[in-house]
XYZ file of C-alpha atoms in Angstrom:
198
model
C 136.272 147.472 99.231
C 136.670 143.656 99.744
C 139.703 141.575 98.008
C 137.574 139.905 95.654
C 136.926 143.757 94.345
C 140.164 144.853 94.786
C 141.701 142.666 92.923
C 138.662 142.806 90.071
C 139.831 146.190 90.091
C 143.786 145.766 89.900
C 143.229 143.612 86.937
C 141.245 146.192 85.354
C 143.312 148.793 85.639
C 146.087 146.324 84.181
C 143.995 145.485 81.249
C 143.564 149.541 80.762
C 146.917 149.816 80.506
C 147.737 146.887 78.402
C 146.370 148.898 75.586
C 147.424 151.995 76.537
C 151.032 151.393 75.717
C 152.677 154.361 73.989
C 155.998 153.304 71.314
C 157.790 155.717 69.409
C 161.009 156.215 67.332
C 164.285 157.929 68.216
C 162.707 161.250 66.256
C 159.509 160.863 68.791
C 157.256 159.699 65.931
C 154.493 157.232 67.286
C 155.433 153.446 66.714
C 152.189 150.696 66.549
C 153.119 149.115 69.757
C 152.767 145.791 68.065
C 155.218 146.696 65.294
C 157.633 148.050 68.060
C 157.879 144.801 69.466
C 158.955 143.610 65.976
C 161.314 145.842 65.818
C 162.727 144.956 69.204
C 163.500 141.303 68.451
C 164.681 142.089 65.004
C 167.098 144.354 66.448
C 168.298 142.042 69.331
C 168.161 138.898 66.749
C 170.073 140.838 64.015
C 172.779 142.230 66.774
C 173.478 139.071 68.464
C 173.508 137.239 65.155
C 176.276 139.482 64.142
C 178.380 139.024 67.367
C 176.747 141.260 69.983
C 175.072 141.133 72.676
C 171.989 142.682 74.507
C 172.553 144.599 77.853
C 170.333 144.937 80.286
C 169.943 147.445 83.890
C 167.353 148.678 85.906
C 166.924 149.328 89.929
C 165.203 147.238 92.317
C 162.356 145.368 90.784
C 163.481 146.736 87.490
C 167.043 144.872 88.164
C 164.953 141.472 88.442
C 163.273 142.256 85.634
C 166.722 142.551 84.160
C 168.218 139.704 85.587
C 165.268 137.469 84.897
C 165.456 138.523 80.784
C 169.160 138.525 80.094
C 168.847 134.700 81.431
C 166.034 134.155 79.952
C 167.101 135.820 76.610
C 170.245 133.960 76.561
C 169.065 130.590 77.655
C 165.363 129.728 75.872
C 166.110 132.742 73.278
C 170.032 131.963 72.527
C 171.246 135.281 72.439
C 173.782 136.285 73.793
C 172.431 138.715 77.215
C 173.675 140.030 80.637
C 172.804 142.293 83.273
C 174.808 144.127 86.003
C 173.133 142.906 88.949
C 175.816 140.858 90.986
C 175.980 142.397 94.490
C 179.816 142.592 94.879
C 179.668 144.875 91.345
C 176.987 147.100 92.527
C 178.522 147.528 96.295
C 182.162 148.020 94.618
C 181.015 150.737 91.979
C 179.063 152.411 94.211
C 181.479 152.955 96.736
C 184.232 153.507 94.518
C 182.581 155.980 91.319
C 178.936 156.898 93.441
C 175.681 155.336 92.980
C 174.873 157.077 89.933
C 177.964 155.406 87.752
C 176.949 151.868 88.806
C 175.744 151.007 85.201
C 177.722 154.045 82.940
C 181.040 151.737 84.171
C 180.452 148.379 83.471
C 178.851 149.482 80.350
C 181.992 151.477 79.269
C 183.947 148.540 80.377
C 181.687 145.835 78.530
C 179.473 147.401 76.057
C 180.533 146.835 72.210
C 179.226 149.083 69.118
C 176.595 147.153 67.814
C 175.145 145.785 71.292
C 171.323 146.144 72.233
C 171.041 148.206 75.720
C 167.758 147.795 77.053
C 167.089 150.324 79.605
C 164.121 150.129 82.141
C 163.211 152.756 84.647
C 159.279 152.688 85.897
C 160.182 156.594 86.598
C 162.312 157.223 83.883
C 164.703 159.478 85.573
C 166.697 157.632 87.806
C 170.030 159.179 87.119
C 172.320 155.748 86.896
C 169.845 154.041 84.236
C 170.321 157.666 82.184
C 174.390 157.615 82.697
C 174.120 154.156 82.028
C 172.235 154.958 78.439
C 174.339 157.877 77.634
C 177.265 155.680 77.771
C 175.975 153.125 75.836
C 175.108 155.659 72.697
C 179.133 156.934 73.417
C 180.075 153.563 72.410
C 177.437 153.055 69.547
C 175.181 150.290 71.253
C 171.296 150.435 70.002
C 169.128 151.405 73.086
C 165.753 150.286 73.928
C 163.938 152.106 76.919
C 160.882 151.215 79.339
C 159.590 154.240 81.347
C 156.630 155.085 82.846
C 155.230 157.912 85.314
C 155.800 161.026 83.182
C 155.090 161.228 79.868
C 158.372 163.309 79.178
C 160.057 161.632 81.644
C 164.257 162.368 80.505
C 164.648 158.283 79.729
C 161.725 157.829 77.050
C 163.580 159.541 74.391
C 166.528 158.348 74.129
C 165.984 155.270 72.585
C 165.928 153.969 69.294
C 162.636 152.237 70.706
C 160.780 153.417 73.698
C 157.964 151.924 75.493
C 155.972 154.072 77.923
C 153.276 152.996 80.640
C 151.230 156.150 81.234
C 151.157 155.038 84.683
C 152.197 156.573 88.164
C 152.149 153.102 90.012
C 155.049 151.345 90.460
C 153.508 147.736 90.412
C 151.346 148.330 87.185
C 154.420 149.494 85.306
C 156.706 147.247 86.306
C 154.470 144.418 85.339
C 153.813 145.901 82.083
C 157.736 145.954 81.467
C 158.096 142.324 81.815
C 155.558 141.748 79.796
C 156.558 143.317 76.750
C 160.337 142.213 77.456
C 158.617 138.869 78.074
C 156.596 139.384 74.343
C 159.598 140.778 72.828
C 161.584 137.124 73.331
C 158.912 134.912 72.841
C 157.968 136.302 69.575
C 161.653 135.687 68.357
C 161.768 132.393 69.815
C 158.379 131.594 67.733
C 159.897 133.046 64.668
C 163.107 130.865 65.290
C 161.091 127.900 65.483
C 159.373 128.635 62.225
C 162.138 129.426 60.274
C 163.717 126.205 61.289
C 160.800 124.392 60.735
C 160.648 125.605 57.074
């Protein structure tokens, strides 16, 4: 297979799985993935407006992804947005609570009731992003998830709104989660700019 085909090919499969997105509710009932990103930014534009803040964390490309939106989400979207990426943090918690507690303890430390969690895992089972959701719902923070691989994958459920990739790739799913994170502020930002232009 050449580039030129390869690459005809990894947009297809892209473009597949663009509208093969799966949404659902906290019961598991299906969600119109269009109307699930509504409900995303209403949910982070309602929280934030009422004090709170959104929270994201995710592993390797997932923790750019993370980085890369609470910025974004703070600075073009003006919401107030983090994520638990800084080195020293990671190395200290790590060493000090295990690998799997990197996320559960700054969230316990910084997480208010109210705040929007956003959770994304490609796999859906990496066990700090779980510990790290579990102890957001202790404190009564919203959750939004973003798995992929497995259809029942343990992370996909335990959000108030969950996006799934039915995808085993890492790339594909990945890219698919910054896009919808990526639709999920721009459509606020375009509704911000409407109602102030009204």
């Amino acid at each position: 297979m050449s580039l030129k085909e390869s690459a005809g090919s990894y947009y297809n499969r892209l473009s597949h799985l663009l509208e093969n997105i799966q949404a659902t509710q906290k019961d598991g009932n299906s969600l119109d993935f269009f109307a699930a990103i509504e409900a995303a930014g209403q949910l982070a534009m309602a929280q934030t407006a009422a004090g709170g803040k959104i929270i994201f964390i995710g592993n390797g490309a997932s923790a750019s992804i993370s980085s890369h939106m609470a910025t974004d989400y703070w600075k073009n979207g003006g919401m107030r947005a983090i994520a638990f990426n800084d080195a020293a943090l990671l190395t200290c918690i790590s060493n000090d609570c295990g690998y799997e507690n990197v996320f559960k303890k700054p969230v316990e430390m910084f997480a208010d009731e109210g705040d929007v969690l956003i959770a994304t895992s490609s796999s859906g089972k990496s066990e700090n992003i779980l510990n790290g959701t579990i102890a957001a719902r202790k404190l009564g923070a919203h959750v939004v998830t973003l798995s992929g691989f497995k259809s029942d994958n343990p992370l996909r459920p335990m959000g108030d709104i969950n996006f799934f990739v039915p995808d085993e790739e890492y790339g594909s799913v990945e890219v698919i989660h910054l896009s919808i994170t990526h639709c999920i502020l721009d459509s606020v930002i375009a509704l911000k700019e409407q109602m102030t232009a009204e």
